[in-house]
XYZ file of C-alpha atoms in Angstrom:
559
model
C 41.278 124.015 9.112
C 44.240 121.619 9.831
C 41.855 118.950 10.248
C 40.214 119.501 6.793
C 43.492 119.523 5.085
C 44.805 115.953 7.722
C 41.254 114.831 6.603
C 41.950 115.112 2.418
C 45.867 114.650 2.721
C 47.082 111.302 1.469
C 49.101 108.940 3.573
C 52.045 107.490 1.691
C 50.593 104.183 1.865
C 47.497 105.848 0.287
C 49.879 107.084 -2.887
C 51.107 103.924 -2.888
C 48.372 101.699 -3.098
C 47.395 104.258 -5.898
C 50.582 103.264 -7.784
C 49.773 99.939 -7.684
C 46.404 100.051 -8.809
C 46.772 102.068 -11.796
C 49.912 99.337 -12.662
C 47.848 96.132 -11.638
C 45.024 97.851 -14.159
C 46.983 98.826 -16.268
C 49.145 94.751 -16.232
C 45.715 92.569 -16.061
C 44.561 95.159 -19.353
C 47.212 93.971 -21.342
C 47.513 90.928 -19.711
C 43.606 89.615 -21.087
C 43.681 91.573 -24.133
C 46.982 89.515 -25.401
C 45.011 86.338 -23.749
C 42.077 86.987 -25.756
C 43.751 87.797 -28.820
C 46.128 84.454 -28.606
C 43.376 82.082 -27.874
C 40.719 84.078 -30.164
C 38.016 84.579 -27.556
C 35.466 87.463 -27.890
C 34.955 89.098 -24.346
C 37.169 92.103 -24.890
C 34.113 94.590 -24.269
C 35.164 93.588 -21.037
C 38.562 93.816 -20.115
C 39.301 96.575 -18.815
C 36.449 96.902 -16.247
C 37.760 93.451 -15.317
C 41.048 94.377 -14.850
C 40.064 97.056 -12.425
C 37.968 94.826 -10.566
C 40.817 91.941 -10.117
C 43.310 95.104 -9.244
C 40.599 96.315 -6.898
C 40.581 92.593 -5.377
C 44.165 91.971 -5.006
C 44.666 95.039 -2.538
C 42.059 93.677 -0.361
C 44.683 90.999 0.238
C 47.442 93.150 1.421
C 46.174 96.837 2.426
C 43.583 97.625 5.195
C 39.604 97.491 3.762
C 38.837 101.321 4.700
C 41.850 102.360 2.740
C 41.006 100.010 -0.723
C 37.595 101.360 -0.469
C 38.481 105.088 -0.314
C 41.426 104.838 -2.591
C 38.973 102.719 -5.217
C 36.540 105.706 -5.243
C 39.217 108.144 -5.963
C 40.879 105.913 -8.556
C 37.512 105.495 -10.448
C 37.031 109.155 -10.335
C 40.422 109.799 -11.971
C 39.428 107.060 -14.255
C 36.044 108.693 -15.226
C 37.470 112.311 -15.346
C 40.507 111.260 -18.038
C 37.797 109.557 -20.457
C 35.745 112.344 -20.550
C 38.644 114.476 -21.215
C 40.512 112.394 -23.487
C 37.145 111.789 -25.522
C 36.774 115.179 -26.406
C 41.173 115.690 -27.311
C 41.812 114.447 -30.652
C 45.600 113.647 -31.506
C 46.254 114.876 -34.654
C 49.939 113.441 -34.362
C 51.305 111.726 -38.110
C 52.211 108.576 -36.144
C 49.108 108.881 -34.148
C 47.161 108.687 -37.424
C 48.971 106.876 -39.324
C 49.692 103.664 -37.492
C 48.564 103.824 -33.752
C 45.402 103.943 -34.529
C 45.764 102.208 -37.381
C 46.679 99.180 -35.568
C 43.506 99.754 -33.202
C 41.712 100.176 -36.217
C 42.864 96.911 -37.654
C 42.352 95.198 -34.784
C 38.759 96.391 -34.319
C 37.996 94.934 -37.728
C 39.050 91.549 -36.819
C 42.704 91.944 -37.716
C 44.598 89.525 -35.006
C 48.612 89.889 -35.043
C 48.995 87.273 -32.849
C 48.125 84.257 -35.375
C 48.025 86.409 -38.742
C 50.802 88.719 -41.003
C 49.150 92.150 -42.485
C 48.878 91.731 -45.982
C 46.953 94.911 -46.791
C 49.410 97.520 -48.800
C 49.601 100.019 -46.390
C 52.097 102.402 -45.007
C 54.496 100.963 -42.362
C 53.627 97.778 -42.896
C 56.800 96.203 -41.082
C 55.451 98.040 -37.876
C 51.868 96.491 -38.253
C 53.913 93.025 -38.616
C 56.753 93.267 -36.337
C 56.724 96.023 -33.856
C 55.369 95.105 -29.920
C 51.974 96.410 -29.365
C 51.550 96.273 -25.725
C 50.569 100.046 -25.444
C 48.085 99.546 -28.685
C 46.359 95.989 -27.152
C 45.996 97.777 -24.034
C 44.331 101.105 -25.760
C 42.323 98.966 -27.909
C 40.396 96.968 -24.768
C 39.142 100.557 -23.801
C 38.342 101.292 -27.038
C 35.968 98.236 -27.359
C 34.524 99.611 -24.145
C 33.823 103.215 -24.929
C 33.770 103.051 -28.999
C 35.607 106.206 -28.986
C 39.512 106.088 -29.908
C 40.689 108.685 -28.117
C 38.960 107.869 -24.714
C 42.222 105.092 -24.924
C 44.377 107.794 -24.103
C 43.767 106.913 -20.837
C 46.447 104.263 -20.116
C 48.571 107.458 -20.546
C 47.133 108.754 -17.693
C 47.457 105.503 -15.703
C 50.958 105.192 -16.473
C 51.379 108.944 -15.122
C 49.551 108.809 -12.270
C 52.034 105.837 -11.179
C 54.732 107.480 -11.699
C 53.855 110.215 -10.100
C 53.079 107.829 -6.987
C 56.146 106.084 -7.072
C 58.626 108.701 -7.697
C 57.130 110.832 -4.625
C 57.585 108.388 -2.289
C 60.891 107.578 -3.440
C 62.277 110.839 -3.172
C 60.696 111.255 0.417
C 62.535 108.430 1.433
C 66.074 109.639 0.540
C 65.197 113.506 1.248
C 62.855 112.969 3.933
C 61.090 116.803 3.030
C 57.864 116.499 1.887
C 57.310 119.986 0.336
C 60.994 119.103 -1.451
C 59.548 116.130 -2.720
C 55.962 117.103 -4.038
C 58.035 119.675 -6.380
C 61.170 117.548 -7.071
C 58.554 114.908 -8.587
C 56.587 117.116 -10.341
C 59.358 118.587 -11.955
C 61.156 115.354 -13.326
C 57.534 114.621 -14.837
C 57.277 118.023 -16.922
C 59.646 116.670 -19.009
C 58.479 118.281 -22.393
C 58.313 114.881 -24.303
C 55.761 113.872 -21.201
C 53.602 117.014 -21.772
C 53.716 117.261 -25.190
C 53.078 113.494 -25.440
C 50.201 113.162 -22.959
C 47.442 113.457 -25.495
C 49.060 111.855 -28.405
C 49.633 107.865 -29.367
C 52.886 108.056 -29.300
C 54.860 105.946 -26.416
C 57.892 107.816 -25.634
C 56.905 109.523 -23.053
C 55.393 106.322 -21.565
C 58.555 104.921 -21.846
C 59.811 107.731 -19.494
C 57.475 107.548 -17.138
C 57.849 103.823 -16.796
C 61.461 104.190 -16.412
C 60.352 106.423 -13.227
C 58.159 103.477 -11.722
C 61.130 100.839 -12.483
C 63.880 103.083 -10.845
C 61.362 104.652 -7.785
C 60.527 100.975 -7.085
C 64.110 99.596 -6.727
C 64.727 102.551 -4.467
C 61.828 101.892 -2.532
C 62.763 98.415 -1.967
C 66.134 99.394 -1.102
C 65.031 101.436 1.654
C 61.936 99.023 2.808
C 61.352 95.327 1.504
C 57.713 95.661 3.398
C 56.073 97.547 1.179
C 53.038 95.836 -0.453
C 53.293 93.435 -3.424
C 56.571 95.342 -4.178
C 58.280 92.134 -5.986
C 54.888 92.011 -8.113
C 54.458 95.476 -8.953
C 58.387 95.822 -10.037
C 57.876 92.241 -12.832
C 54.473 94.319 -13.450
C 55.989 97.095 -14.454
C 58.984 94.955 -16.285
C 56.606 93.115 -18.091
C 54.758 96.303 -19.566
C 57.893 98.539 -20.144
C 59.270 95.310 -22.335
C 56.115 95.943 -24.638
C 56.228 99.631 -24.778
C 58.593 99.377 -27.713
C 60.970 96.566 -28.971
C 64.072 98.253 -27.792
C 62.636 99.373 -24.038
C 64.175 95.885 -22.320
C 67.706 97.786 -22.983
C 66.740 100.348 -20.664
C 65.456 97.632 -18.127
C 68.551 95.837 -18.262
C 71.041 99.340 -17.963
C 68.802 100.084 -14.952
C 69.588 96.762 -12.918
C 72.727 96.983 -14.281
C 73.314 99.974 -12.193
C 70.879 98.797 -8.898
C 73.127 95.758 -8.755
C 76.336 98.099 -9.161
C 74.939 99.641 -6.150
C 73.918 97.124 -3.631
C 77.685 95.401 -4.485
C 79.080 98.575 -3.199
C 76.903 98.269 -0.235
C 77.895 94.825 0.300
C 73.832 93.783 -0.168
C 74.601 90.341 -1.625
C 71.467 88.557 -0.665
C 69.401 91.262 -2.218
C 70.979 91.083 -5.556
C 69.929 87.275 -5.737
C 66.841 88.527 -4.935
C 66.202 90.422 -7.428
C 68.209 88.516 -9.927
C 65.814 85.652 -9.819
C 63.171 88.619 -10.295
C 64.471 89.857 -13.267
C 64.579 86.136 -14.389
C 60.715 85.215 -13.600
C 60.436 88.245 -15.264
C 61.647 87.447 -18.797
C 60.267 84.016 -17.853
C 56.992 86.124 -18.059
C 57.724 88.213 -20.625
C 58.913 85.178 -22.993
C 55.150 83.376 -22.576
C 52.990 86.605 -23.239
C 54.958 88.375 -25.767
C 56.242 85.355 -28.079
C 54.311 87.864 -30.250
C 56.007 89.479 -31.699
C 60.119 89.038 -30.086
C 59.515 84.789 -30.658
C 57.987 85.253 -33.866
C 60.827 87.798 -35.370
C 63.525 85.594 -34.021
C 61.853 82.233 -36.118
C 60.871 84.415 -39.250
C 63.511 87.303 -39.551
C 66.183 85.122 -37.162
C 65.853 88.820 -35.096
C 63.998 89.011 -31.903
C 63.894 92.991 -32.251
C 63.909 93.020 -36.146
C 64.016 95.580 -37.956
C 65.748 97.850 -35.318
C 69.072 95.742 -35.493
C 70.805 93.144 -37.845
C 70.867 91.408 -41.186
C 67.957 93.576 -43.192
C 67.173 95.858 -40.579
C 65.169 99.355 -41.553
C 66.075 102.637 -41.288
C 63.285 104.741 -39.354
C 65.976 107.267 -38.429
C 69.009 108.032 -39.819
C 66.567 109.099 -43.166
C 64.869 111.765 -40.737
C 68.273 113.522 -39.748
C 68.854 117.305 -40.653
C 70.988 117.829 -43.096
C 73.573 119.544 -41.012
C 73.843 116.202 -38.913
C 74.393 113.843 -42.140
C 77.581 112.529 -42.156
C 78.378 113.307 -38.452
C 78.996 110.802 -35.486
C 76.125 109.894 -33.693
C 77.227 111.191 -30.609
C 78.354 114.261 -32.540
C 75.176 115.124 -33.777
C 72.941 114.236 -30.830
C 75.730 117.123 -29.174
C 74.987 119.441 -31.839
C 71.729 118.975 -31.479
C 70.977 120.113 -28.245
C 72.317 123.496 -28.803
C 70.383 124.425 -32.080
C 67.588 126.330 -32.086
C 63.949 123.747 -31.500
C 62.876 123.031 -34.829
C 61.133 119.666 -37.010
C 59.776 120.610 -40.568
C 60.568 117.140 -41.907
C 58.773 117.642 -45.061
C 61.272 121.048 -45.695
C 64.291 118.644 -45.133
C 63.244 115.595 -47.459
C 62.525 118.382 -50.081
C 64.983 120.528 -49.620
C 63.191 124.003 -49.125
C 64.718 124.918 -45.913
C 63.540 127.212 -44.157
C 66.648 129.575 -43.042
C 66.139 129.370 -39.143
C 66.312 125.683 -39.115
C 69.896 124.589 -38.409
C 71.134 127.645 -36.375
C 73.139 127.363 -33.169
C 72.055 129.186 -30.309
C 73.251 130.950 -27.540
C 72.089 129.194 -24.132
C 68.804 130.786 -22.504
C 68.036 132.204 -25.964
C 65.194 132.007 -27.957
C 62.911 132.773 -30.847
C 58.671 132.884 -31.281
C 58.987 130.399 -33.591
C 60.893 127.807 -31.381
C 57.883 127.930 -28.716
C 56.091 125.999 -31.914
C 58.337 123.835 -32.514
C 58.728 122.940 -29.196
C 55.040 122.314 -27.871
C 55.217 119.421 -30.884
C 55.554 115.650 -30.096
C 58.389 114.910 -31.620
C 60.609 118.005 -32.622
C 63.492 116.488 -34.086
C 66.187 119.377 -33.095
C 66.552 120.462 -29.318
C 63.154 118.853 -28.089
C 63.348 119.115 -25.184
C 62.655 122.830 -25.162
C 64.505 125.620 -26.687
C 66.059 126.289 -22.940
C 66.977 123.332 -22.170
C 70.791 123.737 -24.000
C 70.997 126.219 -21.247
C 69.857 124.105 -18.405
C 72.203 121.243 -19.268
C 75.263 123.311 -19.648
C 74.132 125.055 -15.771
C 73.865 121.316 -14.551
C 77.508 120.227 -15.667
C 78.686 123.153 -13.819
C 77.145 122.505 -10.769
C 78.160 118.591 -10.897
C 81.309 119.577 -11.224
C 81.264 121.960 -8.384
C 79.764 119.740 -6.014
C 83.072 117.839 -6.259
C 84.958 120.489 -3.710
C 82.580 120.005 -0.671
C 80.132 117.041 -1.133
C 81.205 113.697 1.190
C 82.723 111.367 -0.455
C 79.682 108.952 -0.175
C 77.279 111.970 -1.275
C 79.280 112.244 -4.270
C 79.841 108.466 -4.803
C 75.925 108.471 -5.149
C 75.903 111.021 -7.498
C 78.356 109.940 -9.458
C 76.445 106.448 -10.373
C 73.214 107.784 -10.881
C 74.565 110.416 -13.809
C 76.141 107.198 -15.066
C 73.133 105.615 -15.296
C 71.312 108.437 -16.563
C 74.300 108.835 -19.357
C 75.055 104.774 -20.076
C 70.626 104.340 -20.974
C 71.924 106.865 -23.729
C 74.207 104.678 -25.279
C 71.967 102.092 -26.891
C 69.959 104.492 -28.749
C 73.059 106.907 -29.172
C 72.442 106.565 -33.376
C 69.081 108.335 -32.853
C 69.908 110.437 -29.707
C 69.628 113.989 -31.977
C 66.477 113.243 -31.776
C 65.264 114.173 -28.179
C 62.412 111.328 -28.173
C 64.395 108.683 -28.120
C 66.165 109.775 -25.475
C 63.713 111.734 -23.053
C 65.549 110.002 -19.583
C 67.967 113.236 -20.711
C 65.721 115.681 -18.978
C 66.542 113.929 -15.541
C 70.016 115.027 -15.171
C 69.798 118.681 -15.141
C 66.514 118.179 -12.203
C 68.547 115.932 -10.837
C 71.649 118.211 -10.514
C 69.242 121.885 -9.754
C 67.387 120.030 -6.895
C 70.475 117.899 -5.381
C 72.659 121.089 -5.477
C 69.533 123.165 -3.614
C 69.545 120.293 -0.636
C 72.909 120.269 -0.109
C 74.857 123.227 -1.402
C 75.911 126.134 -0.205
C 74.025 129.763 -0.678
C 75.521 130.701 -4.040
C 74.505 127.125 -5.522
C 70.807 127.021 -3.609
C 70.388 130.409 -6.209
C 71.319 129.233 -9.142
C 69.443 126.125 -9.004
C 66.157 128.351 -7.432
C 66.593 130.568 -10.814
C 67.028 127.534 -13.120
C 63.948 125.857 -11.653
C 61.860 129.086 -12.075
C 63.274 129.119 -15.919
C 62.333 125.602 -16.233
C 58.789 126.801 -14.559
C 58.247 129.326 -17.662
C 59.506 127.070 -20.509
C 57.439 123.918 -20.005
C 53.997 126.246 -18.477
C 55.208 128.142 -22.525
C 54.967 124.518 -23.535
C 52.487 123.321 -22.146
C 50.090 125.732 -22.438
C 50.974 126.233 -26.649
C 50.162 122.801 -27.037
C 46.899 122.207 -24.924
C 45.629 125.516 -26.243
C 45.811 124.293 -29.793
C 45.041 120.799 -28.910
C 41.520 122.145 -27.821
C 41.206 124.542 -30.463
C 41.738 121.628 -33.407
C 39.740 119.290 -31.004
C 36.886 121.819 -30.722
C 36.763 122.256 -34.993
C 37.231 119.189 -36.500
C 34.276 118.158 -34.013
C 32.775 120.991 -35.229
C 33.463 119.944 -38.497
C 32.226 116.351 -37.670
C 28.565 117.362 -37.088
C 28.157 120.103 -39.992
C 29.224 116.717 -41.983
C 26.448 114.748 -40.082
C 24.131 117.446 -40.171
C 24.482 118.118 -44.027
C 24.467 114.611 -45.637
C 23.025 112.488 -42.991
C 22.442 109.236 -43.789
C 24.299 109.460 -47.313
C 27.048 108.230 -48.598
C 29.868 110.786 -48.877
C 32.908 110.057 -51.164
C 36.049 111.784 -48.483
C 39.558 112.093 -49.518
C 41.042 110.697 -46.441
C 44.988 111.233 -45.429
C 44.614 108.307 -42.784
C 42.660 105.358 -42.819
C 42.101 106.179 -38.848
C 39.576 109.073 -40.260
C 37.167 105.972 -39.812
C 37.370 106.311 -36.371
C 35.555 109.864 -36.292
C 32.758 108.793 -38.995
C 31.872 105.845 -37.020
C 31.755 108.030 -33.674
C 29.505 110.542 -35.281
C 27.429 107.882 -37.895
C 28.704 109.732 -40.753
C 28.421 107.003 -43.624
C 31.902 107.866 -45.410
C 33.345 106.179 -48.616
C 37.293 106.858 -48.049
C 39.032 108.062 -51.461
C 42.397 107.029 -51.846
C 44.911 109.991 -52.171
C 45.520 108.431 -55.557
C 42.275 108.648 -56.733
C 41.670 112.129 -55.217
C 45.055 113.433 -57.027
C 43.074 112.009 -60.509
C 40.248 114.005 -59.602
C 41.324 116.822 -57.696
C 39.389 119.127 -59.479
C 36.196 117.638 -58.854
C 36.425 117.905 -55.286
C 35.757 120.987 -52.558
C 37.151 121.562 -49.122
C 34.226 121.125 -46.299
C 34.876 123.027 -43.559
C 38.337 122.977 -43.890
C 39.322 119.318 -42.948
C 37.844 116.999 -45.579
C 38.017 117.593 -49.450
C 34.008 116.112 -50.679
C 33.575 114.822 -54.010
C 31.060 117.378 -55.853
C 28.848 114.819 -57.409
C 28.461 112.885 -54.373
C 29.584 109.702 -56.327
């Protein structure tokens, strides 16, 4: 039996290599895409096979034959086994529909940011024209390759399965306990923005997982300089986190900040050269491949991250707050936030019909049905990042502060910097920190704390962290399993829905109210031959329209 399980059991140079290959893939994808898009060429069918291939090359370089071989077939069955399953989940996400794909959708019909502004009046248009797309060039390469949108998801799963990699071996190599490890890494990546995220467009759980990669990589190069194409995997990873979102290189820079705070302490001089000339090849990098779009806001809008910050900047956020948190300090309402009961309903807020549960403080390790809801969504807006997570936080501050009376000095020293860190990433985005998305590295103090406190405290502490981990265990498998279960459910009958609509009109032209010009997306998957009706014109006409099947509203007449 023990030879079974030594035969299956990955070495940690085996999870490593598999951490670089999803990252090389996952670099070279977006890499090619941006090439292709800058110099206009047309091979994009192929890119991401390509990229795969040239990742799949590289680690013959540096890791032993037997190993890239065995690893490769493992990766491509990953690879196969998340398009099949992404095909089928549909993200039903606004943001998801309304721009994310839209951009891919764009794109697909010729649309090229790079050299040209979007001129067509649509919603958002200042994201379309100014916002990095890294995530969206990368999705839209597999898209070209599979023809169905949601099969992109994938580079979700890419960026997960790295981090996953990375932040297990970096957690062996401080806490040596492999059991230890396996869990502590699997619970910093249930983070409820992660698993609520997964299947959806939106980035900001990518964002956290690629701030795992970034720090599990400077620890592992603290600890051993030998490991594989280390330097090229962290200005990878730099590279792609930049183009996540236009704000993301703040959380790049507050991360060396602290790595460099660190080796000072430790007297590591040499090794903060090193990997200050790193960090400078890679915005060196990051300058030549994404002139588009931080180059082209700083000539046109005299703003490399315009319109987060300066002259004419737009609000995407303080518009969104709960009315409770108008008028209040940032920091005060991103506080108040976290101990309210979970809850979104923006549409209640913007017209004023709120519903009575909305802004109501909560007692710690309470909750209500309808919070499970609110929390299984992708971007709850009050306390999401679960409705016990008020509860967990408030345990973790406890337990820092108790680890003061018998940690070392040096333990605590540690300890001390990292919650800084953690803490000091929050600052930047501290005007939209009520709102847990934009702020998900949060969820890493309180794991941090439980699992720290089990290693090294004493009896009483090992308890309390061993119930708030079990808690933690129930909220995100509530979670979790809300948000998959209704994922496939929707999935399952708008596909349903898809192939009555095939099946009933065939080849004919349908006039569909559509809420989202993504919609074209799912016609062109199942060969339905759609005419998209405005909501304008459908609100002109409303009465000449029925509801098929409960998704699309069908012009009677047909015309």
């Amino acid at each position: 039996m023990k030879n079974i399980i030594s035969y299956f059991s990955f070495k940690q140079i085996d999870i490593y290599l598999t951490g670089f290959l999803c990252i090389s893939t996952l670099f070279f994808n977006f890499l090619f895409i941006d090439l292709c898009l800058i110099f206009k060429l047309k091979f994009v069918l192929f890119v991401f096979p390509l990229s795969i291939l040239i990742s799949y090359l590289l680690a013959l370089f540096k890791f032993p034959i037997s190993k890239v071989n065995g690893i490769m077939l493992f990766f491509i069955a990953i690879i196969l086994t998340t398009l099949l399953i992404n095909s089928f989940m549909i993200d039903f996400s606004q943001d998801g529909m309304l721009y994310h794909k839209g951009i891919i959708l764009e794109i697909s019909k010729k649309w090229n940011p790079i050299h040209e502004e979007m001129t067509k009046n649509i919603p958002f248009q200042y994201v379309y024209n100014h916002y990095v797309k890294g995530i969206e060039f990368s999705q839209y390469s597999v898209y070209s390759l599979t023809g169905n949108i949601e099969s992109s998801k994938i580079i979700n799963f890419l960026f997960l399965l790295s981090s996953l990699s990375f932040t297990y071996l970096s957690i062996k190599k401080i806490f040596y306990r492999n059991i230890f490890s396996i869990v502590f890494t699997l619970f910093l990546h249930v983070n409820p923005i992660v698993i609520n995220q997964i299947f959806t467009f939106y980035v900001d759980g990518i964002i956290y997982l690629s701030l795992l990669i970034c720090l599990s990589l400077l620890i592992l190069k603290s600890f051993d300089k030998k490991w594989p194409y280390i330097d090229l995997t962290l200005l990878m990873i730099i590279v792609l986190f930049v183009n996540i979102k236009l704000t993301s290189f703040v959380l790049v820079i507050c991360l060396f900040f602290f790595y460099f705070m660190y080796l000072l302490s430790a007297k590591r001089i040499k090794e903060i050269k090193h990997n200050f000339k790193l960090l400078i090849v890679s915005g060196i990098m990051i300058g030549i491949v994404s002139w588009y779009p931080f180059g082209e806001n700083l000539l046109r809008k005299g703003n490399p991250i315009y319109p987060v910050v300066g002259k004419n900047k737009i609000d995407i956020i303080e518009h969104q707050r709960p009315p409770s948190l108008k008028g209040n300090l940032s920091i005060i309402a991103a506080f108040k936030s976290l101990f309210y009961r979970v809850n979104h309903a923006p549409h209640s807020w913007s017209n004023n019909t709120i519903n009575e549960n909305i802004e109501e403080f909560k007692i710690p390790f309470s909750f209500k049905f309808y919070e499970i809801k609110y929390s299984s969504i992708a971007c709850a807006r009050l306390s999401g990042l679960g409705f016990w997570f008020s509860g967990f936080f408030i345990v973790a501050i406890i337990l820092f502060i108790t680890m003061f009376f018998y940690l070392k000095k040096d333990q605590m020293n540690l300890i001390i910097l990292f919650t800084l860190f953690i803490f000091f990433s929050i600052i930047p985005f501290i005007q939209g920190a009520w709102w847990a998305r934009f702020i998900p590295q949060l969820w890493i103090f309180p794991i941090f704390i439980f699992f720290v406190s089990y290693y090294l405290g004493n009896a009483i502490l090992k308890v309390i962290s061993q119930i708030s981990l079990v808690l933690v265990v129930i909220m995100t498998f509530i979670i979790g399993g809300y948000n998959y279960s209704k994922t496939i459910y929707n999935s399952y009958e708008k596909r349903k829905c898809l192939t009555m609509l095939k099946k009933c009109f065939g080849d004919k032209i349908i006039p569909i109210k559509v809420d989202y010009d993504s919609e074209e997306f799912y016609f062109k998957e199942y060969g339905i031959n759609a005419r998209n009706i405005s909501i304008e014109d459908f609100e002109k006409d409303k009465q000449n329209y029925y509801l098929f099947q409960k998704y699309y509203f069908i012009k009677k007449d047909g015309k």
